[in-house]
mmCIF file of C-alpha atoms in Angstrom:
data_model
loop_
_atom_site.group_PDB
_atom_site.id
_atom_site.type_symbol
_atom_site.label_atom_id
_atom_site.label_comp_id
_atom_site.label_asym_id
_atom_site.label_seq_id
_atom_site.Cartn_x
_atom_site.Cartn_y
_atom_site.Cartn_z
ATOM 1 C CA UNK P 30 42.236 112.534 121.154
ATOM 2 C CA UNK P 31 42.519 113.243 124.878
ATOM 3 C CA UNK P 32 45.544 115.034 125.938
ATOM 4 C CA UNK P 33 46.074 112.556 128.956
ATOM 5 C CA UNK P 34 47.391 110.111 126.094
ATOM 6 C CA UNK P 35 50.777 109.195 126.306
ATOM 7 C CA UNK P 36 53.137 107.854 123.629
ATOM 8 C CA UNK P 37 55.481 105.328 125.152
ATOM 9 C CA UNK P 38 57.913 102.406 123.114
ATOM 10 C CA UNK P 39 58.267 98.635 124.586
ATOM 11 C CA UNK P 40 61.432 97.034 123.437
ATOM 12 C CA UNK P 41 60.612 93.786 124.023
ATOM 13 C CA UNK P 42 64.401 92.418 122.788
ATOM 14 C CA UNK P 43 62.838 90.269 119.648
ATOM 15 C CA UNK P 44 60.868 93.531 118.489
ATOM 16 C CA UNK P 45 60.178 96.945 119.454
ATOM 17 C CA UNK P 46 56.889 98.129 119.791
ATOM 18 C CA UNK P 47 54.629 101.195 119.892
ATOM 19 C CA UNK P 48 52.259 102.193 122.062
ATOM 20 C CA UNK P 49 49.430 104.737 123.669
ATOM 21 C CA UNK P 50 48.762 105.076 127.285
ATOM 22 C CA UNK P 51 45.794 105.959 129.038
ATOM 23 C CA UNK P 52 44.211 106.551 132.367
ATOM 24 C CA UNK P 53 45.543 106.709 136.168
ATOM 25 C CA UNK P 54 48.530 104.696 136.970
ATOM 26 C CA UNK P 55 46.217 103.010 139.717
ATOM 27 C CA UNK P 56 44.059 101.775 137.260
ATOM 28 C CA UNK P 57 43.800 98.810 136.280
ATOM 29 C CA UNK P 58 45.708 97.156 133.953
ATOM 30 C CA UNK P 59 44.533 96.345 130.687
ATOM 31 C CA UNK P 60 46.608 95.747 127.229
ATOM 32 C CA UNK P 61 44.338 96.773 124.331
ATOM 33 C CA UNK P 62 44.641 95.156 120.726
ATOM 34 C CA UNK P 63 44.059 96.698 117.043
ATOM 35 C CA UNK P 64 42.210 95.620 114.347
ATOM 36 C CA UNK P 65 44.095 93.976 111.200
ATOM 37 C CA UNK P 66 45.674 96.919 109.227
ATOM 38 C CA UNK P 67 44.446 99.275 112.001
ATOM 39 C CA UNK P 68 46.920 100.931 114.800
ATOM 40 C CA UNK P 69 46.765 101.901 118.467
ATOM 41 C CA UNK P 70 44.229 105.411 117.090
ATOM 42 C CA UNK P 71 41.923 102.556 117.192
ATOM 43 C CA UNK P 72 40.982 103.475 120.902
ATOM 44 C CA UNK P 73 41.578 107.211 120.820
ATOM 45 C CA UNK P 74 37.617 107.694 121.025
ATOM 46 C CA UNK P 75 36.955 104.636 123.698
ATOM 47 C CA UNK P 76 40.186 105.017 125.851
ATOM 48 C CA UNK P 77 39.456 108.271 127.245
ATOM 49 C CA UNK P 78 36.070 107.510 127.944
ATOM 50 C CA UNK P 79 36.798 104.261 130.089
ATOM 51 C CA UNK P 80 37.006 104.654 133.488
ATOM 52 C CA UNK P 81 39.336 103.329 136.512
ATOM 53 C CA UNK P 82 41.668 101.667 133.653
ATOM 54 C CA UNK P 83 45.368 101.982 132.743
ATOM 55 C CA UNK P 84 45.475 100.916 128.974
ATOM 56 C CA UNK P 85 48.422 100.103 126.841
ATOM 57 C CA UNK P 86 46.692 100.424 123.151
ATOM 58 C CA UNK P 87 49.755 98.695 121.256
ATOM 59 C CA UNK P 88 50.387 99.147 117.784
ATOM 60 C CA UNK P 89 51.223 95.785 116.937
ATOM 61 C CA UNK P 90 54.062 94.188 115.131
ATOM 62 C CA UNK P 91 54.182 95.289 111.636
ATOM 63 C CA UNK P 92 51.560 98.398 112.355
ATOM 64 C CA UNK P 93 51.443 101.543 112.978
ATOM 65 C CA UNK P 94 54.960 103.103 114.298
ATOM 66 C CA UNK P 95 55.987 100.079 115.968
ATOM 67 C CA UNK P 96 58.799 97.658 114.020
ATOM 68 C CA UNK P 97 58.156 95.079 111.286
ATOM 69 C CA UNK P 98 59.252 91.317 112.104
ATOM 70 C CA UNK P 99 62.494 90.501 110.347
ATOM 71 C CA UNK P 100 62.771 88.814 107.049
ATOM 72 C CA UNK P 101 61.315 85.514 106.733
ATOM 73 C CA UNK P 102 58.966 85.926 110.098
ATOM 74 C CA UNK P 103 55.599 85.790 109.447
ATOM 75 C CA UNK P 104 52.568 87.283 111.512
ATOM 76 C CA UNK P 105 50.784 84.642 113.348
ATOM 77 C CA UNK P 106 48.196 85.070 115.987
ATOM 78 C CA UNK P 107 50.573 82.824 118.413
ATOM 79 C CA UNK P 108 53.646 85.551 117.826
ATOM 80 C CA UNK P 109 51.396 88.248 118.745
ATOM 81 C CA UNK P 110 50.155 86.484 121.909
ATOM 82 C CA UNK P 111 53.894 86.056 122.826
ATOM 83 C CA UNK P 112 54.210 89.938 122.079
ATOM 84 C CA UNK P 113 51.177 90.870 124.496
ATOM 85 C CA UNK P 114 53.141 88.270 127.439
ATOM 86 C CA UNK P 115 56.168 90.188 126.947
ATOM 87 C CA UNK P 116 54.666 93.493 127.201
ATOM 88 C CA UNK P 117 53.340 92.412 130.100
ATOM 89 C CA UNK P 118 56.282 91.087 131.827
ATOM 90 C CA UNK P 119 58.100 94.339 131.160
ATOM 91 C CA UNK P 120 55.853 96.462 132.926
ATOM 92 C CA UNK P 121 55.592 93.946 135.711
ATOM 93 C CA UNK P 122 51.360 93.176 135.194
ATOM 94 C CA UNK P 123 51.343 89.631 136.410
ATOM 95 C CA UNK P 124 47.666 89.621 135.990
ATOM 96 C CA UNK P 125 45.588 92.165 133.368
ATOM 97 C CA UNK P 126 42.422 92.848 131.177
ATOM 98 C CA UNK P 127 42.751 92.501 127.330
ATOM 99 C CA UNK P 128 40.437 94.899 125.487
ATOM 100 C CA UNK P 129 40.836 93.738 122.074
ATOM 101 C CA UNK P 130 38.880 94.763 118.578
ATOM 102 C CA UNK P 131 38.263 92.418 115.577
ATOM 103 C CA UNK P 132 41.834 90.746 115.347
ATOM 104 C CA UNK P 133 42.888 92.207 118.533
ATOM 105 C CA UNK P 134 40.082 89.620 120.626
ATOM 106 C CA UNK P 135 40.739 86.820 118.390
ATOM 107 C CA UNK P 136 44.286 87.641 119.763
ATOM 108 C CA UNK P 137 42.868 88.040 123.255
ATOM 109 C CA UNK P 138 40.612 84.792 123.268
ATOM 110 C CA UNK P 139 43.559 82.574 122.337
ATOM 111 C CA UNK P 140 46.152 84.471 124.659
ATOM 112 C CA UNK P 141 43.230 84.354 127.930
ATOM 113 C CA UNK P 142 42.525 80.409 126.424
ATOM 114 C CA UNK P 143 45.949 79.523 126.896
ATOM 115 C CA UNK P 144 47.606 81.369 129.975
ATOM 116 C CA UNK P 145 43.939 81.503 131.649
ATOM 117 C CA UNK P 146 45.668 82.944 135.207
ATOM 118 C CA UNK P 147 47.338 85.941 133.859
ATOM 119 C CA UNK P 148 44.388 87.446 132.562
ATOM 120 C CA UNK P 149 42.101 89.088 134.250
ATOM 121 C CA UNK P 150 38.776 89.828 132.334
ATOM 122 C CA UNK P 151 37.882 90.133 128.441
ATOM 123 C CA UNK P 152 36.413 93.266 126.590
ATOM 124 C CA UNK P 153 36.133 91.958 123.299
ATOM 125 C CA UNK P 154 34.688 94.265 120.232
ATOM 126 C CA UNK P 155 32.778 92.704 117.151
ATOM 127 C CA UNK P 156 35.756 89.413 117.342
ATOM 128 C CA UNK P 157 36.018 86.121 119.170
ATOM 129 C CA UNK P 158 37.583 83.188 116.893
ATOM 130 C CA UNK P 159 39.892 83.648 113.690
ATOM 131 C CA UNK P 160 38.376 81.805 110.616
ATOM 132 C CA UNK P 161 38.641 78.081 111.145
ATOM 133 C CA UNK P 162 39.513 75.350 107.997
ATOM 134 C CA UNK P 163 39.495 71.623 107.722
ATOM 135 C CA UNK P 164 41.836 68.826 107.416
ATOM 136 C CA UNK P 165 41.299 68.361 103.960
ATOM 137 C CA UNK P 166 41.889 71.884 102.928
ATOM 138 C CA UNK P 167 45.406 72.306 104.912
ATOM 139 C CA UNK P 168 47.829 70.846 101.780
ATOM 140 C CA UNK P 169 45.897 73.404 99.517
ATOM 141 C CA UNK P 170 46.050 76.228 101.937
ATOM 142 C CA UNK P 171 49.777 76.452 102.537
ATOM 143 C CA UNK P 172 50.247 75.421 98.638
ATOM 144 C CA UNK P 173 48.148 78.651 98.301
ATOM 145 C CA UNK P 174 50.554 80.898 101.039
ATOM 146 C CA UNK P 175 53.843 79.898 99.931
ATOM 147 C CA UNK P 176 52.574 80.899 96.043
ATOM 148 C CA UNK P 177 51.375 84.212 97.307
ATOM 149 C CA UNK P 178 54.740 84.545 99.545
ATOM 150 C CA UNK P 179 56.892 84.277 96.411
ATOM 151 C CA UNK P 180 54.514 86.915 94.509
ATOM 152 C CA UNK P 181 54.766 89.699 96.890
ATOM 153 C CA UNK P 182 58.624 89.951 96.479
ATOM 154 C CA UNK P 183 57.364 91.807 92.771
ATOM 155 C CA UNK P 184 54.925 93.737 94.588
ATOM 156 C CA UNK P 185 54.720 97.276 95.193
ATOM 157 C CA UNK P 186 53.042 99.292 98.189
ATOM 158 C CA UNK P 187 50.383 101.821 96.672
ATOM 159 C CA UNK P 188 51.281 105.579 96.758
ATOM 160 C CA UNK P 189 49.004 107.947 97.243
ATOM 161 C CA UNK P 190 49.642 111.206 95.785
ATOM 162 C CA UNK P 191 48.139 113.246 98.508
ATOM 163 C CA UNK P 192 47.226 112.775 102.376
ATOM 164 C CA UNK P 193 43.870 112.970 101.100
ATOM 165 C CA UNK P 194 44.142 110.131 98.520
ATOM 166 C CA UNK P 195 45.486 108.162 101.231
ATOM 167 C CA UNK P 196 42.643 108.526 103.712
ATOM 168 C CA UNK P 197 39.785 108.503 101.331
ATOM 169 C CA UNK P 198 41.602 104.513 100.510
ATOM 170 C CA UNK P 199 41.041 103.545 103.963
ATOM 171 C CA UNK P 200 37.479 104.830 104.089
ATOM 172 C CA UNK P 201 36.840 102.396 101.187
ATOM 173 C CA UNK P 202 38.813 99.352 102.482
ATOM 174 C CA UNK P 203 37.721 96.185 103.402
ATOM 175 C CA UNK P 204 36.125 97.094 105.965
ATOM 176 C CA UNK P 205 34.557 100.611 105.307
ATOM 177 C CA UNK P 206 35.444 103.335 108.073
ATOM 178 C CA UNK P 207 34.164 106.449 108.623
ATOM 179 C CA UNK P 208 36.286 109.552 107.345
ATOM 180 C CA UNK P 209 37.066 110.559 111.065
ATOM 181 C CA UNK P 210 37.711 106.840 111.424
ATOM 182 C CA UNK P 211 40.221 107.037 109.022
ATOM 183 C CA UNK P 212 42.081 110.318 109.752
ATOM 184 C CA UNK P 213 42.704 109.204 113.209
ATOM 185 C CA UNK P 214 44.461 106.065 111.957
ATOM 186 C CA UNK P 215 45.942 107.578 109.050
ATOM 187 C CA UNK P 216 47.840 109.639 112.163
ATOM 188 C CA UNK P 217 50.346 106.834 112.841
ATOM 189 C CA UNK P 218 49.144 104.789 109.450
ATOM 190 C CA UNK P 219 50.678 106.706 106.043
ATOM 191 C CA UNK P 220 53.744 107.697 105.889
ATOM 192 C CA UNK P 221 55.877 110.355 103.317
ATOM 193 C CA UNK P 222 57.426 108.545 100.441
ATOM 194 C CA UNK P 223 58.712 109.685 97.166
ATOM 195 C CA UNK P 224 55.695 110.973 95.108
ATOM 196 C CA UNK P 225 53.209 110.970 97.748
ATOM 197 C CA UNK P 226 52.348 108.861 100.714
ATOM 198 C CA UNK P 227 52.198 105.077 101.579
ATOM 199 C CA UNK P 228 50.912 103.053 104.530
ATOM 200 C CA UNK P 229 53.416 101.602 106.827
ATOM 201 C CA UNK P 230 52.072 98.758 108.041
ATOM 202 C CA UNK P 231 53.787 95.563 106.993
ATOM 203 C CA UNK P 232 52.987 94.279 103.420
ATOM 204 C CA UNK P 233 53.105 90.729 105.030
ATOM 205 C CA UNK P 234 50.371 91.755 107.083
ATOM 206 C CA UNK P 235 48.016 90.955 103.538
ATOM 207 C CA UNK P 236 49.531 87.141 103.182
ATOM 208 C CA UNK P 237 46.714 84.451 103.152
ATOM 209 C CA UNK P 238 47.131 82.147 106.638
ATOM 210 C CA UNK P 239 49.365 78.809 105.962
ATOM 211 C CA UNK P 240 47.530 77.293 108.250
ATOM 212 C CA UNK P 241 43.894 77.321 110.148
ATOM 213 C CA UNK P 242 42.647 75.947 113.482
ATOM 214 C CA UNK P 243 39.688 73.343 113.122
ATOM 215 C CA UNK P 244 36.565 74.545 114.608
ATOM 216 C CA UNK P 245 37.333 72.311 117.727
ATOM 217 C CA UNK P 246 40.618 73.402 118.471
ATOM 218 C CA UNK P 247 39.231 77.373 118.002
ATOM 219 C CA UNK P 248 36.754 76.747 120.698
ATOM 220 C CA UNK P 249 38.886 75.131 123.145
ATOM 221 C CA UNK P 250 40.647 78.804 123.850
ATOM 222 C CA UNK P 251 36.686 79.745 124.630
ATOM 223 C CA UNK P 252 36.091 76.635 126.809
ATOM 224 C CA UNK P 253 39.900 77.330 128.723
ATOM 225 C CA UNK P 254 39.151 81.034 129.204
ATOM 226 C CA UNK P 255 38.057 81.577 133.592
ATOM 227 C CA UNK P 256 37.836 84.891 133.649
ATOM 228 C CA UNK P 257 34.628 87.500 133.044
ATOM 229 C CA UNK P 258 34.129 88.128 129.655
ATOM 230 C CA UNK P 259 31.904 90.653 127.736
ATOM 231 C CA UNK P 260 31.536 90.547 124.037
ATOM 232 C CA UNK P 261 29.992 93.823 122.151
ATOM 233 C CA UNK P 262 28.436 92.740 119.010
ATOM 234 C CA UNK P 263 27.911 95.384 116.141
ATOM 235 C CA UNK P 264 24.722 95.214 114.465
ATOM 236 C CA UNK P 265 26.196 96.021 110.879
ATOM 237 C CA UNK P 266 29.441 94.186 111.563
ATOM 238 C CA UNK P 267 31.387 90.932 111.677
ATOM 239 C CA UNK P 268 30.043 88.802 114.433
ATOM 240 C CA UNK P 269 26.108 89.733 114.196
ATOM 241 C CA UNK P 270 25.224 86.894 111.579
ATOM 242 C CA UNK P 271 27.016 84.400 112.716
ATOM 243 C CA UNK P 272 23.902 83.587 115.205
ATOM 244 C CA UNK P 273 25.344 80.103 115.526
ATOM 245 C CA UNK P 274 28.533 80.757 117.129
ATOM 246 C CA UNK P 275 27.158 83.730 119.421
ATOM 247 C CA UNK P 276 25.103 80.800 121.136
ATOM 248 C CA UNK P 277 27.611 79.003 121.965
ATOM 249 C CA UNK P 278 29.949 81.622 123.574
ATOM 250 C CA UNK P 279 29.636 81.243 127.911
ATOM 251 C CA UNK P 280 30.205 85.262 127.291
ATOM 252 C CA UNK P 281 28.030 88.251 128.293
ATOM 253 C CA UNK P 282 27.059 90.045 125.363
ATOM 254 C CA UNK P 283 25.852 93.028 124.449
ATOM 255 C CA UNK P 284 24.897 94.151 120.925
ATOM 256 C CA UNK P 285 24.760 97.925 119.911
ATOM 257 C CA UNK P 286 23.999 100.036 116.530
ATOM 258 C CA UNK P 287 26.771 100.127 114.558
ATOM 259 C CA UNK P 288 29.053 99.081 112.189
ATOM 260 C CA UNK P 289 32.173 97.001 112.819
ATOM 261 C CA UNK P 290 34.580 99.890 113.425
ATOM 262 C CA UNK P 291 31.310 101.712 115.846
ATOM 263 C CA UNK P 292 34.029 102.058 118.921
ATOM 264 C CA UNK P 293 35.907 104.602 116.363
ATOM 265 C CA UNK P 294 33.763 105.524 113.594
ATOM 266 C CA UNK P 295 32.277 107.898 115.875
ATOM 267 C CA UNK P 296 31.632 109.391 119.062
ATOM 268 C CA UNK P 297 27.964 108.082 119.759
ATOM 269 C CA UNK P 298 29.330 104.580 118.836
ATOM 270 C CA UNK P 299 32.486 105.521 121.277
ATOM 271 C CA UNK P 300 30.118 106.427 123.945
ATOM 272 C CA UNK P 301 27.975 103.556 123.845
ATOM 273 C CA UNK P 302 30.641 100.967 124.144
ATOM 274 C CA UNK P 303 32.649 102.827 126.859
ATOM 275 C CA UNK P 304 29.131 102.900 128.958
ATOM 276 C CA UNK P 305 28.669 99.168 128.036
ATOM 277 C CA UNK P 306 32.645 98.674 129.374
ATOM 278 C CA UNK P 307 32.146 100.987 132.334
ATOM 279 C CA UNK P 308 29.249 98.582 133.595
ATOM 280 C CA UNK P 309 30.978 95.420 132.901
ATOM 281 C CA UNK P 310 34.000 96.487 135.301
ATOM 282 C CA UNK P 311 31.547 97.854 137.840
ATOM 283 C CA UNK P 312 32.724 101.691 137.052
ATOM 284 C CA UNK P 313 29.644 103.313 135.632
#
């Protein structure tokens, strides 16, 4: 990681949160966004590499080292956007640039959707929209969350019995990483516990959604969103096959090698999305 990185903490008075910074303090501003599970290490390949930026890479709520909601909160994507505003308003950035990956742009697209003038361009990686449902499914769906709320209170966070263990768990998680991939996040991800080590992120963070967006209302944040957007698709990730939805996005998009983690897994994938950035905001 670069040595210009900064560690910095936002209390934000509902939660206190986490955070990297990167790049001059001219630059300009731009909050970056995590993938689910992931932490702020998630840009400590691409944030050095960006030019003419200032980037607060947040560990979100319930990741990384920043705090867990209180009991009885739950995660949804509308508390995070009211996280980002707040972060925002405390370090007086009345307009900025969201760089978000995976969860972190679905996060962006409904935050620039909804408060259009505040942000200033997109730089989304491999996510746009969170997975949609349909009227017909929403009784079964929170029926479904509420039973798997009750069953976590018996549930127990896996320990690891070495560092090792613990990495070698997030190589082979849902979505595979690569082993550099997952020692940088395993740097503000596991955590000392009795008989070996345990991820800190929030167990809540695995709870099924009580409720989805319809495929309408998902693409209205698209349809609000005025400012310049570029979307990198990985070829081995998320986004690539859903050919559909790409062609309907008013975004410029760019697709690279890669899998859906290529901004971290390693440097070639690092370098090839910073370049693609560094054109988008007219800094190559």
């Amino acid at each position: 990681m670069s040595a210009q990185v900064e560690e910095i903490r936002l209390n934000l008075g509902h939660i206190e949160l986490a955070a990297h910074l990167f790049g001059p303090e001219d630059g300009e501003p731009v909050i970056a966004l995590h993938g689910w599970l992931d932490n702020a290490n998630s840009f400590a390949r691409l944030a050095p590499l960006l030019r003419g930026l200032r980037i607060v890479a947040l560990d979100l709520a319930g990741h990384g080292y920043s705090e867990h909601r209180p009991a009885g909160a739950s995660y949804a994507l509308a508390d995070y956007a009211h996280d980002v505003v707040r972060v925002a308003e405390q370090l007086g950035w009345q307009r900025f640039g969201l760089l978000g990956h995976s969860l972190g742009a679905i996060i962006s697209v409904q935050l620039a959707g909804a408060l259009p003038t505040r942000v200033s361009r997109l730089l989304l990686i491999d996510g746009v929209l969170p997975p949609t449902g349909t009227e017909q499914d929403a009784a079964q769906r929170l029926g479904m969350a509420l039973q798997a709320q009750l069953r976590l209170d018996s549930k127990r966070k896996s320990i690891y019995p070495s560092l090792e263990q613990g990495i070698e768990a997030r190589m082979k998680g849902m979505v595979a990483v690569s082993r550099e991939a997952a020692e940088l996040l395993a740097q503000r991800g596991l955590i000392p516990v009795p008989g070996g080590y345990s991820w800190r992120s929030d167990s809540r963070l695995t709870l099924p959604s009580p409720a989805r967006l319809s495929e309408a209302q998902a693409m209205a944040f698209v349809q609000h969103i005025e400012c310049p957007t570029c979307l990198v698709v990985a070829a081995d990730g998320m986004l690539a096959r859903h050919t559909a939805l790409l062609e309907q996005l008013p975004f410029e998009q760019v697709r690279l090698p890669g899998g859906h983690h290529l901004h971290l897994n390693d440097e070639q994938g690092a370098t090839l999305v910073a370049d693609c950035i560094n054109r988008f905001c007219g800094f190559s």
